[in-house]
C-alpha positions as YAML, in Angstrom:
chain: A
units: angstrom
residues:
- id: 1
  name: UNK
  ca: [58.86, 9.55, -77.02]
- id: 2
  name: UNK
  ca: [59.51, 7.94, -73.50]
- id: 3
  name: UNK
  ca: [58.42, 9.43, -70.57]
- id: 4
  name: UNK
  ca: [58.07, 9.39, -67.05]
- id: 5
  name: UNK
  ca: [54.68, 9.77, -66.54]
- id: 6
  name: UNK
  ca: [52.09, 10.21, -63.36]
- id: 7
  name: UNK
  ca: [48.92, 9.29, -62.93]
- id: 8
  name: UNK
  ca: [47.33, 12.39, -60.64]
- id: 9
  name: UNK
  ca: [43.99, 11.21, -59.92]
- id: 10
  name: UNK
  ca: [45.55, 8.72, -57.48]
- id: 11
  name: UNK
  ca: [47.53, 11.54, -55.88]
- id: 12
  name: UNK
  ca: [44.76, 12.40, -52.95]
- id: 13
  name: UNK
  ca: [44.05, 8.45, -52.54]
- id: 14
  name: UNK
  ca: [47.81, 7.21, -51.56]
- id: 15
  name: UNK
  ca: [48.35, 10.71, -49.62]
- id: 16
  name: UNK
  ca: [45.01, 9.79, -47.68]
- id: 17
  name: UNK
  ca: [46.85, 5.50, -47.62]
- id: 18
  name: UNK
  ca: [50.02, 7.53, -45.88]
- id: 19
  name: UNK
  ca: [47.57, 9.28, -43.79]
- id: 20
  name: UNK
  ca: [45.85, 5.89, -42.17]
- id: 21
  name: UNK
  ca: [49.61, 3.88, -42.23]
- id: 22
  name: UNK
  ca: [51.01, 6.55, -39.73]
- id: 23
  name: UNK
  ca: [47.90, 7.20, -38.03]
- id: 24
  name: UNK
  ca: [48.37, 3.93, -36.81]
- id: 25
  name: UNK
  ca: [51.56, 3.77, -36.51]
- id: 26
  name: UNK
  ca: [51.53, 5.90, -33.69]
- id: 27
  name: UNK
  ca: [47.58, 5.41, -32.09]
- id: 28
  name: UNK
  ca: [49.61, 4.62, -29.07]
- id: 29
  name: UNK
  ca: [51.18, 8.49, -28.64]
- id: 30
  name: UNK
  ca: [47.14, 9.74, -28.29]
- id: 31
  name: UNK
  ca: [47.90, 11.82, -31.45]
- id: 32
  name: UNK
  ca: [44.47, 13.43, -31.80]
- id: 33
  name: UNK
  ca: [44.77, 14.52, -34.59]
- id: 34
  name: UNK
  ca: [46.97, 14.49, -37.55]
- id: 35
  name: UNK
  ca: [48.15, 17.31, -40.05]
- id: 36
  name: UNK
  ca: [48.29, 16.32, -43.17]
- id: 37
  name: UNK
  ca: [50.14, 18.80, -45.77]
- id: 38
  name: UNK
  ca: [50.40, 17.97, -49.73]
- id: 39
  name: UNK
  ca: [52.67, 18.30, -52.53]
- id: 40
  name: UNK
  ca: [52.12, 19.20, -55.83]
- id: 41
  name: UNK
  ca: [50.87, 16.83, -57.50]
- id: 42
  name: UNK
  ca: [53.42, 17.07, -60.86]
- id: 43
  name: UNK
  ca: [56.79, 19.06, -60.62]
- id: 44
  name: UNK
  ca: [57.47, 18.74, -57.40]
- id: 45
  name: UNK
  ca: [60.93, 17.54, -57.02]
- id: 46
  name: UNK
  ca: [63.97, 20.57, -57.32]
- id: 47
  name: UNK
  ca: [66.70, 17.73, -57.44]
- id: 48
  name: UNK
  ca: [66.91, 15.00, -60.05]
- id: 49
  name: UNK
  ca: [69.97, 12.54, -61.11]
- id: 50
  name: UNK
  ca: [69.52, 10.61, -64.16]
- id: 51
  name: UNK
  ca: [72.29, 8.00, -65.77]
- id: 52
  name: UNK
  ca: [73.17, 8.85, -69.62]
- id: 53
  name: UNK
  ca: [72.68, 5.72, -72.05]
- id: 54
  name: UNK
  ca: [74.97, 5.49, -75.97]
- id: 55
  name: UNK
  ca: [73.70, 4.07, -78.43]
- id: 56
  name: UNK
  ca: [75.40, 3.92, -81.44]
- id: 57
  name: UNK
  ca: [74.25, 8.05, -82.02]
- id: 58
  name: UNK
  ca: [72.00, 8.53, -79.54]
- id: 59
  name: UNK
  ca: [72.28, 10.01, -76.24]
- id: 60
  name: UNK
  ca: [69.75, 10.04, -73.64]
- id: 61
  name: UNK
  ca: [68.64, 10.07, -69.92]
- id: 62
  name: UNK
  ca: [67.59, 6.50, -68.18]
- id: 63
  name: UNK
  ca: [66.85, 5.66, -64.77]
- id: 64
  name: UNK
  ca: [66.58, 2.22, -63.66]
- id: 65
  name: UNK
  ca: [63.53, 0.21, -62.52]
- id: 66
  name: UNK
  ca: [64.01, -0.64, -58.69]
- id: 67
  name: UNK
  ca: [62.47, -3.78, -58.57]
- id: 68
  name: UNK
  ca: [63.23, -4.76, -61.84]
- id: 69
  name: UNK
  ca: [66.85, -2.93, -62.31]
- id: 70
  name: UNK
  ca: [66.16, -2.46, -65.62]
- id: 71
  name: UNK
  ca: [67.30, 0.52, -67.49]
- id: 72
  name: UNK
  ca: [63.67, 2.84, -68.65]
- id: 73
  name: UNK
  ca: [64.71, 5.75, -71.16]
- id: 74
  name: UNK
  ca: [63.01, 9.48, -69.72]
- id: 75
  name: UNK
  ca: [62.90, 12.18, -72.34]
- id: 76
  name: UNK
  ca: [60.51, 14.22, -69.59]
- id: 77
  name: UNK
  ca: [60.10, 13.73, -66.11]
- id: 78
  name: UNK
  ca: [56.60, 14.62, -64.80]
- id: 79
  name: UNK
  ca: [57.78, 14.43, -60.90]
- id: 80
  name: UNK
  ca: [60.99, 16.98, -61.50]
- id: 81
  name: UNK
  ca: [60.51, 20.28, -62.25]
- id: 82
  name: UNK
  ca: [59.50, 22.28, -65.20]
- id: 83
  name: UNK
  ca: [63.08, 23.70, -65.44]
- id: 84
  name: UNK
  ca: [64.55, 20.48, -64.89]
- id: 85
  name: UNK
  ca: [62.52, 19.10, -67.93]
- id: 86
  name: UNK
  ca: [63.44, 21.88, -70.01]
- id: 87
  name: UNK
  ca: [67.40, 21.94, -69.50]
- id: 88
  name: UNK
  ca: [67.18, 18.07, -69.81]
- id: 89
  name: UNK
  ca: [65.92, 18.05, -73.73]
- id: 90
  name: UNK
  ca: [68.74, 21.00, -74.54]
- id: 91
  name: UNK
  ca: [71.15, 19.29, -72.68]
- id: 92
  name: UNK
  ca: [70.86, 16.15, -74.81]
- id: 93
  name: UNK
  ca: [70.74, 18.34, -77.41]
- id: 94
  name: UNK
  ca: [73.66, 20.18, -77.44]
- id: 95
  name: UNK
  ca: [75.63, 16.82, -75.97]
- id: 96
  name: UNK
  ca: [74.39, 14.78, -78.61]
- id: 97
  name: UNK
  ca: [76.77, 16.13, -81.37]
- id: 98
  name: UNK
  ca: [80.12, 16.48, -79.87]
- id: 99
  name: UNK
  ca: [82.36, 14.18, -79.19]
- id: 100
  name: UNK
  ca: [84.63, 16.03, -76.75]
- id: 101
  name: UNK
  ca: [81.14, 17.06, -74.30]
- id: 102
  name: UNK
  ca: [79.47, 13.42, -74.49]
- id: 103
  name: UNK
  ca: [82.37, 10.78, -74.51]
- id: 104
  name: UNK
  ca: [82.62, 8.69, -71.46]
- id: 105
  name: UNK
  ca: [79.98, 10.69, -69.72]
- id: 106
  name: UNK
  ca: [77.44, 8.25, -67.39]
- id: 107
  name: UNK
  ca: [75.35, 10.83, -65.36]
- id: 108
  name: UNK
  ca: [73.96, 14.37, -65.30]
- id: 109
  name: UNK
  ca: [72.47, 15.89, -62.44]
- id: 110
  name: UNK
  ca: [70.60, 18.31, -62.06]
- id: 111
  name: UNK
  ca: [69.82, 20.81, -59.04]
- id: 112
  name: UNK
  ca: [67.31, 23.41, -59.41]
- id: 113
  name: UNK
  ca: [65.27, 26.54, -57.42]
- id: 114
  name: UNK
  ca: [61.89, 28.36, -57.51]
- id: 115
  name: UNK
  ca: [63.80, 31.55, -58.01]
- id: 116
  name: UNK
  ca: [64.61, 29.42, -61.46]
- id: 117
  name: UNK
  ca: [68.26, 29.07, -60.85]
- id: 118
  name: UNK
  ca: [69.98, 26.43, -61.94]
- id: 119
  name: UNK
  ca: [72.99, 23.59, -61.40]
- id: 120
  name: UNK
  ca: [73.89, 20.97, -64.07]
- id: 121
  name: UNK
  ca: [76.76, 17.98, -62.98]
- id: 122
  name: UNK
  ca: [78.17, 16.52, -65.46]
- id: 123
  name: UNK
  ca: [79.64, 13.16, -64.59]
- id: 124
  name: UNK
  ca: [82.96, 11.38, -66.61]
- id: 125
  name: UNK
  ca: [83.89, 7.96, -65.93]
- id: 126
  name: UNK
  ca: [87.57, 9.86, -68.24]
- id: 127
  name: UNK
  ca: [90.06, 13.42, -67.26]
- id: 128
  name: UNK
  ca: [88.81, 16.36, -68.29]
- id: 129
  name: UNK
  ca: [91.42, 18.08, -70.46]
- id: 130
  name: UNK
  ca: [91.55, 22.20, -72.02]
- id: 131
  name: UNK
  ca: [89.53, 20.50, -74.94]
- id: 132
  name: UNK
  ca: [86.81, 19.40, -72.86]
- id: 133
  name: UNK
  ca: [86.78, 23.11, -70.61]
- id: 134
  name: UNK
  ca: [86.76, 24.97, -73.84]
- id: 135
  name: UNK
  ca: [83.86, 23.18, -74.98]
- id: 136
  name: UNK
  ca: [81.80, 23.14, -71.45]
- id: 137
  name: UNK
  ca: [82.38, 27.25, -71.92]
- id: 138
  name: UNK
  ca: [80.99, 27.54, -74.90]
- id: 139
  name: UNK
  ca: [77.87, 24.84, -73.64]
- id: 140
  name: UNK
  ca: [77.27, 27.55, -70.39]
- id: 141
  name: UNK
  ca: [77.05, 30.14, -73.11]
- id: 142
  name: UNK
  ca: [74.45, 28.81, -75.15]
- id: 143
  name: UNK
  ca: [72.23, 27.77, -72.18]
- id: 144
  name: UNK
  ca: [72.95, 30.99, -70.27]
- id: 145
  name: UNK
  ca: [70.84, 32.87, -73.56]
- id: 146
  name: UNK
  ca: [68.20, 30.89, -72.49]
- id: 147
  name: UNK
  ca: [68.52, 29.81, -68.53]
- id: 148
  name: UNK
  ca: [70.14, 31.03, -65.06]
- id: 149
  name: UNK
  ca: [72.07, 27.63, -65.26]
- id: 150
  name: UNK
  ca: [76.21, 27.11, -64.50]
- id: 151
  name: UNK
  ca: [77.32, 23.34, -65.26]
- id: 152
  name: UNK
  ca: [80.11, 21.55, -62.98]
- id: 153
  name: UNK
  ca: [82.56, 19.02, -64.69]
- id: 154
  name: UNK
  ca: [83.18, 16.06, -62.16]
- id: 155
  name: UNK
  ca: [85.92, 13.40, -63.53]
- id: 156
  name: UNK
  ca: [88.20, 11.04, -60.76]
- id: 157
  name: UNK
  ca: [90.09, 13.41, -58.76]
- id: 158
  name: UNK
  ca: [88.76, 15.92, -60.57]
- id: 159
  name: UNK
  ca: [86.29, 18.45, -60.04]
- id: 160
  name: UNK
  ca: [85.71, 21.90, -63.11]
- id: 161
  name: UNK
  ca: [83.43, 24.66, -61.50]
- id: 162
  name: UNK
  ca: [81.86, 27.13, -64.52]
- id: 163
  name: UNK
  ca: [80.92, 29.49, -62.53]
- id: 164
  name: UNK
  ca: [79.37, 29.22, -59.02]
- id: 165
  name: UNK
  ca: [79.41, 25.43, -57.35]
- id: 166
  name: UNK
  ca: [76.14, 26.14, -55.84]
- id: 167
  name: UNK
  ca: [71.90, 28.05, -56.53]
- id: 168
  name: UNK
  ca: [69.95, 30.96, -54.53]
- id: 169
  name: UNK
  ca: [66.52, 29.68, -53.71]
- id: 170
  name: UNK
  ca: [64.11, 31.79, -51.92]
- id: 171
  name: UNK
  ca: [61.85, 30.55, -49.63]
- id: 172
  name: UNK
  ca: [58.29, 31.85, -49.00]
- id: 173
  name: UNK
  ca: [57.32, 31.20, -45.55]
- id: 174
  name: UNK
  ca: [53.69, 32.77, -43.66]
- id: 175
  name: UNK
  ca: [54.69, 35.99, -46.18]
- id: 176
  name: UNK
  ca: [58.25, 36.17, -45.10]
- id: 177
  name: UNK
  ca: [61.13, 35.70, -48.19]
- id: 178
  name: UNK
  ca: [63.60, 33.64, -47.12]
- id: 179
  name: UNK
  ca: [67.17, 32.59, -48.66]
- id: 180
  name: UNK
  ca: [69.33, 29.66, -48.69]
- id: 181
  name: UNK
  ca: [72.16, 28.69, -51.02]
- id: 182
  name: UNK
  ca: [72.28, 25.03, -51.74]
- id: 183
  name: UNK
  ca: [75.41, 23.49, -52.64]
- id: 184
  name: UNK
  ca: [76.08, 21.16, -55.54]
- id: 185
  name: UNK
  ca: [76.52, 17.15, -53.79]
- id: 186
  name: UNK
  ca: [75.04, 18.92, -49.94]
- id: 187
  name: UNK
  ca: [71.60, 17.65, -48.79]
- id: 188
  name: UNK
  ca: [68.90, 19.64, -49.50]
- id: 189
  name: UNK
  ca: [64.93, 19.69, -49.23]
- id: 190
  name: UNK
  ca: [63.80, 18.22, -52.88]
- id: 191
  name: UNK
  ca: [60.20, 19.09, -52.81]
- id: 192
  name: UNK
  ca: [60.94, 23.27, -52.14]
- id: 193
  name: UNK
  ca: [57.30, 23.69, -51.97]
- id: 194
  name: UNK
  ca: [56.66, 21.33, -49.18]
- id: 195
  name: UNK
  ca: [59.58, 22.50, -47.45]
- id: 196
  name: UNK
  ca: [57.92, 25.87, -47.33]
- id: 197
  name: UNK
  ca: [54.98, 24.40, -45.61]
- id: 198
  name: UNK
  ca: [57.34, 22.56, -43.12]
- id: 199
  name: UNK
  ca: [59.07, 26.08, -42.53]
- id: 200
  name: UNK
  ca: [55.87, 27.79, -41.61]
- id: 201
  name: UNK
  ca: [54.16, 25.16, -39.38]
- id: 202
  name: UNK
  ca: [57.28, 25.02, -36.97]
- id: 203
  name: UNK
  ca: [57.42, 28.97, -37.20]
- id: 204
  name: UNK
  ca: [53.59, 28.30, -36.09]
- id: 205
  name: UNK
  ca: [54.24, 26.29, -33.12]
- id: 206
  name: UNK
  ca: [57.41, 28.38, -32.42]
- id: 207
  name: UNK
  ca: [55.74, 31.70, -32.66]
- id: 208
  name: UNK
  ca: [54.60, 31.61, -28.78]
- id: 209
  name: UNK
  ca: [57.76, 30.09, -27.34]
- id: 210
  name: UNK
  ca: [60.49, 32.51, -25.70]
- id: 211
  name: UNK
  ca: [63.99, 31.78, -24.59]
- id: 212
  name: UNK
  ca: [66.14, 30.89, -26.53]
- id: 213
  name: UNK
  ca: [65.97, 27.63, -28.85]
- id: 214
  name: UNK
  ca: [69.24, 24.76, -29.71]
- id: 215
  name: UNK
  ca: [68.94, 22.73, -33.06]
- id: 216
  name: UNK
  ca: [70.65, 19.31, -33.87]
- id: 217
  name: UNK
  ca: [71.68, 18.26, -37.27]
- id: 218
  name: UNK
  ca: [70.84, 21.85, -38.33]
- id: 219
  name: UNK
  ca: [72.57, 21.55, -42.35]
- id: 220
  name: UNK
  ca: [72.47, 24.76, -43.96]
- id: 221
  name: UNK
  ca: [70.65, 26.23, -41.39]
- id: 222
  name: UNK
  ca: [66.84, 26.14, -42.99]
- id: 223
  name: UNK
  ca: [65.19, 25.66, -39.69]
- id: 224
  name: UNK
  ca: [67.41, 28.20, -37.46]
- id: 225
  name: UNK
  ca: [67.17, 30.77, -39.44]
- id: 226
  name: UNK
  ca: [63.57, 30.70, -40.57]
- id: 227
  name: UNK
  ca: [63.02, 30.42, -36.74]
- id: 228
  name: UNK
  ca: [66.03, 32.71, -35.22]
- id: 229
  name: UNK
  ca: [62.55, 35.69, -35.16]
- id: 230
  name: UNK
  ca: [60.44, 33.76, -32.13]
- id: 231
  name: UNK
  ca: [64.00, 33.47, -29.83]
- id: 232
  name: UNK
  ca: [66.33, 35.56, -28.41]
- id: 233
  name: UNK
  ca: [68.95, 33.47, -29.31]
- id: 234
  name: UNK
  ca: [70.05, 30.62, -31.69]
- id: 235
  name: UNK
  ca: [72.49, 27.34, -31.41]
- id: 236
  name: UNK
  ca: [72.63, 25.16, -33.64]
- id: 237
  name: UNK
  ca: [75.07, 22.49, -34.92]
- id: 238
  name: UNK
  ca: [76.05, 20.44, -38.11]
- id: 239
  name: UNK
  ca: [78.96, 18.03, -38.42]
- id: 240
  name: UNK
  ca: [78.94, 18.37, -42.14]
- id: 241
  name: UNK
  ca: [82.09, 21.17, -43.37]
- id: 242
  name: UNK
  ca: [80.09, 22.23, -46.52]
- id: 243
  name: UNK
  ca: [76.55, 22.50, -44.49]
- id: 244
  name: UNK
  ca: [78.45, 24.49, -42.09]
- id: 245
  name: UNK
  ca: [80.11, 26.88, -44.74]
- id: 246
  name: UNK
  ca: [76.45, 27.58, -46.82]
- id: 247
  name: UNK
  ca: [74.45, 27.86, -43.04]
- id: 248
  name: UNK
  ca: [76.30, 31.32, -43.29]
- id: 249
  name: UNK
  ca: [76.42, 32.27, -46.66]
- id: 250
  name: UNK
  ca: [72.82, 31.70, -45.26]
- id: 251
  name: UNK
  ca: [73.14, 34.11, -42.03]
- id: 252
  name: UNK
  ca: [74.23, 36.32, -43.56]
- id: 253
  name: UNK
  ca: [71.93, 37.13, -46.64]
- id: 254
  name: UNK
  ca: [69.05, 36.61, -44.48]
- id: 255
  name: UNK
  ca: [70.54, 39.22, -41.73]
- id: 256
  name: UNK
  ca: [70.46, 37.32, -38.99]
- id: 257
  name: UNK
  ca: [72.22, 38.38, -35.78]
- id: 258
  name: UNK
  ca: [71.21, 35.98, -32.97]
- id: 259
  name: UNK
  ca: [72.35, 32.50, -34.64]
- id: 260
  name: UNK
  ca: [75.56, 30.49, -34.02]
- id: 261
  name: UNK
  ca: [75.87, 28.41, -35.74]
- id: 262
  name: UNK
  ca: [78.40, 25.66, -34.38]
- id: 263
  name: UNK
  ca: [80.69, 22.30, -36.46]
- id: 264
  name: UNK
  ca: [79.50, 20.02, -34.04]
- id: 265
  name: UNK
  ca: [77.95, 16.64, -34.46]
- id: 266
  name: UNK
  ca: [75.41, 15.01, -32.18]
- id: 267
  name: UNK
  ca: [77.12, 13.30, -29.66]
- id: 268
  name: UNK
  ca: [80.09, 15.54, -29.07]
- id: 269
  name: UNK
  ca: [77.33, 17.93, -28.33]
- id: 270
  name: UNK
  ca: [76.17, 16.68, -25.72]
- id: 271
  name: UNK
  ca: [79.47, 15.28, -24.49]
- id: 272
  name: UNK
  ca: [80.36, 19.54, -24.19]
- id: 273
  name: UNK
  ca: [77.31, 20.29, -22.25]
- id: 274
  name: UNK
  ca: [77.60, 17.26, -20.09]
- id: 275
  name: UNK
  ca: [81.68, 19.18, -19.52]
- id: 276
  name: UNK
  ca: [82.56, 15.40, -20.62]
- id: 277
  name: UNK
  ca: [85.33, 16.67, -23.23]
- id: 278
  name: UNK
  ca: [86.31, 20.82, -24.09]
- id: 279
  name: UNK
  ca: [86.67, 21.61, -27.92]
- id: 280
  name: UNK
  ca: [88.00, 24.40, -29.11]
- id: 281
  name: UNK
  ca: [85.77, 24.62, -32.36]
- id: 282
  name: UNK
  ca: [83.83, 26.31, -29.65]
- id: 283
  name: UNK
  ca: [85.67, 29.68, -29.67]
- id: 284
  name: UNK
  ca: [84.18, 32.01, -27.63]
- id: 285
  name: UNK
  ca: [80.82, 30.69, -27.47]
- id: 286
  name: UNK
  ca: [79.31, 29.48, -23.64]
- id: 287
  name: UNK
  ca: [76.96, 26.72, -24.54]
- id: 288
  name: UNK
  ca: [76.30, 27.24, -20.83]
- id: 289
  name: UNK
  ca: [75.47, 31.09, -21.09]
- id: 290
  name: UNK
  ca: [71.82, 29.27, -23.33]
- id: 291
  name: UNK
  ca: [68.92, 29.72, -21.82]
- id: 292
  name: UNK
  ca: [67.05, 26.40, -24.14]
- id: 293
  name: UNK
  ca: [63.71, 25.39, -23.54]
- id: 294
  name: UNK
  ca: [63.22, 24.64, -26.47]
- id: 295
  name: UNK
  ca: [65.22, 21.91, -29.25]
- id: 296
  name: UNK
  ca: [64.52, 21.46, -32.44]
- id: 297
  name: UNK
  ca: [65.37, 18.18, -33.21]
- id: 298
  name: UNK
  ca: [66.63, 16.79, -37.63]
- id: 299
  name: UNK
  ca: [68.21, 13.30, -37.58]
- id: 300
  name: UNK
  ca: [69.35, 10.73, -40.53]
- id: 301
  name: UNK
  ca: [67.31, 7.81, -41.38]
- id: 302
  name: UNK
  ca: [68.84, 6.33, -38.97]
- id: 303
  name: UNK
  ca: [67.27, 8.70, -35.72]
- id: 304
  name: UNK
  ca: [69.32, 9.49, -32.48]
- id: 305
  name: UNK
  ca: [71.23, 7.60, -30.52]
- id: 306
  name: UNK
  ca: [70.50, 6.80, -27.55]
- id: 307
  name: UNK
  ca: [71.85, 9.56, -25.63]
- id: 308
  name: UNK
  ca: [71.45, 12.74, -27.84]
- id: 309
  name: UNK
  ca: [67.66, 11.31, -27.36]
- id: 310
  name: UNK
  ca: [68.36, 11.81, -23.25]
- id: 311
  name: UNK
  ca: [69.80, 15.26, -24.02]
- id: 312
  name: UNK
  ca: [66.96, 16.38, -26.19]
- id: 313
  name: UNK
  ca: [64.16, 15.09, -23.18]
- id: 314
  name: UNK
  ca: [65.39, 17.06, -20.77]
- id: 315
  name: UNK
  ca: [64.07, 20.10, -23.42]
- id: 316
  name: UNK
  ca: [61.45, 22.16, -22.09]
- id: 317
  name: UNK
  ca: [59.84, 21.51, -25.64]
- id: 318
  name: UNK
  ca: [61.18, 19.31, -28.92]
- id: 319
  name: UNK
  ca: [60.18, 19.62, -32.41]
- id: 320
  name: UNK
  ca: [61.38, 16.53, -34.34]
- id: 321
  name: UNK
  ca: [62.00, 15.90, -37.52]
- id: 322
  name: UNK
  ca: [61.83, 12.66, -39.35]
- id: 323
  name: UNK
  ca: [62.43, 11.29, -42.63]
- id: 324
  name: UNK
  ca: [62.13, 7.68, -41.30]
- id: 325
  name: UNK
  ca: [58.78, 6.77, -39.42]
- id: 326
  name: UNK
  ca: [60.34, 3.65, -38.35]
- id: 327
  name: UNK
  ca: [63.06, 5.53, -36.37]
- id: 328
  name: UNK
  ca: [61.05, 8.25, -35.23]
- id: 329
  name: UNK
  ca: [58.32, 5.54, -33.39]
- id: 330
  name: UNK
  ca: [61.44, 3.93, -31.46]
- id: 331
  name: UNK
  ca: [62.66, 7.73, -30.16]
- id: 332
  name: UNK
  ca: [59.77, 8.13, -29.32]
- id: 333
  name: UNK
  ca: [59.29, 5.42, -27.40]
- id: 334
  name: UNK
  ca: [61.72, 7.48, -25.01]
- id: 335
  name: UNK
  ca: [60.93, 10.84, -25.29]
- id: 336
  name: UNK
  ca: [57.18, 10.01, -24.22]
- id: 337
  name: UNK
  ca: [58.54, 8.39, -20.87]
- id: 338
  name: UNK
  ca: [59.55, 12.69, -19.73]
- id: 339
  name: UNK
  ca: [56.64, 14.39, -22.37]
- id: 340
  name: UNK
  ca: [53.55, 14.21, -23.93]
- id: 341
  name: UNK
  ca: [52.83, 14.83, -27.78]
- id: 342
  name: UNK
  ca: [51.55, 17.80, -28.36]
- id: 343
  name: UNK
  ca: [51.20, 18.26, -32.58]
- id: 344
  name: UNK
  ca: [51.90, 15.53, -34.49]
- id: 345
  name: UNK
  ca: [51.48, 16.59, -39.25]
- id: 346
  name: UNK
  ca: [53.36, 14.47, -41.95]
- id: 347
  name: UNK
  ca: [54.45, 16.08, -44.93]
- id: 348
  name: UNK
  ca: [53.90, 14.55, -48.43]
- id: 349
  name: UNK
  ca: [57.94, 15.34, -50.20]
- id: 350
  name: UNK
  ca: [57.67, 12.28, -51.76]
- id: 351
  name: UNK
  ca: [54.37, 11.45, -53.64]
- id: 352
  name: UNK
  ca: [53.90, 8.19, -54.52]
- id: 353
  name: UNK
  ca: [56.06, 6.89, -53.01]
- id: 354
  name: UNK
  ca: [56.18, 4.80, -49.19]
- id: 355
  name: UNK
  ca: [58.27, 8.25, -47.92]
- id: 356
  name: UNK
  ca: [56.69, 9.89, -44.99]
- id: 357
  name: UNK
  ca: [58.42, 13.00, -43.77]
- id: 358
  name: UNK
  ca: [56.85, 13.79, -40.29]
- id: 359
  name: UNK
  ca: [56.97, 16.55, -37.72]
- id: 360
  name: UNK
  ca: [56.40, 16.22, -34.03]
- id: 361
  name: UNK
  ca: [56.08, 18.67, -31.72]
- id: 362
  name: UNK
  ca: [56.05, 17.08, -27.66]
- id: 363
  name: UNK
  ca: [55.66, 19.88, -24.44]
- id: 364
  name: UNK
  ca: [56.66, 18.21, -21.02]
- id: 365
  name: UNK
  ca: [54.35, 16.38, -18.89]
...
């Protein structure tokens, strides 16, 4: 049976090599001690996407080799959570002989949680009719006898949600439970156990800090909700409508009362703070009533634009979460003109790859 196997015996070595690379790259910023947070060596991903291959009566998941572009049959997937692996087997078993559900099916996406919830999206090169919907409902009923799972069907300009379009995750951070809605097709941290370590690291930094917190690029509130207990008030910004909606769900679910999230890009927020533009979507939020001495930024791979970088440098304490060491290095060139690097950590979100998630804590010189 074709499988994507992991040689777990090399894990410690590859993590050490990442640490050495980051140490060398950032040594010039005076990093004294690099904190290293490891991943589970197997079954660490809560999300996975597979193309579907039709071979006569056969049906199976495939992935493409990034170097050779060759397709690889995948019947089990070591990086994926155990729940993903169980669902992969059951889905092929149920779809293989169902002509209505398998025809023109080209991709299956799995989103799971540590708390045992799952969402499966079926993507098609055909329009989804009433026959499809009837069969999909039967499939979901069958799956729910064993799994806590919901289905979504997608086709061009079509989306059928059979239940919820999200899962609800429970994360444990420094002994406290946090609830997070994670919406299909929206960004969430794929390695939930490492995410818990990232949140705990940030909480430990923020515990002695006072006053208010500003967070840019807050997503579904991943950091801001976990950090709200350390501050009087938290103000967070996010441009994605679906992420803001999800963040509002998470604020209510966690009974957080001192957090406001506004839908603005970091560039727009910079303009608003500098009183260069007014925005009706701010409503009754008075940006200048906040006493934010700490800022947390978690930008996309491109890092921050220069104006946002300069805004960030105006705060006494900076927590910078980065998924791209190259843009982090570029931004630190600017930020270290006014700040010192006090702590530097790497979080192994993506084992067995070159990718590195970093956390940097900077304090004003």
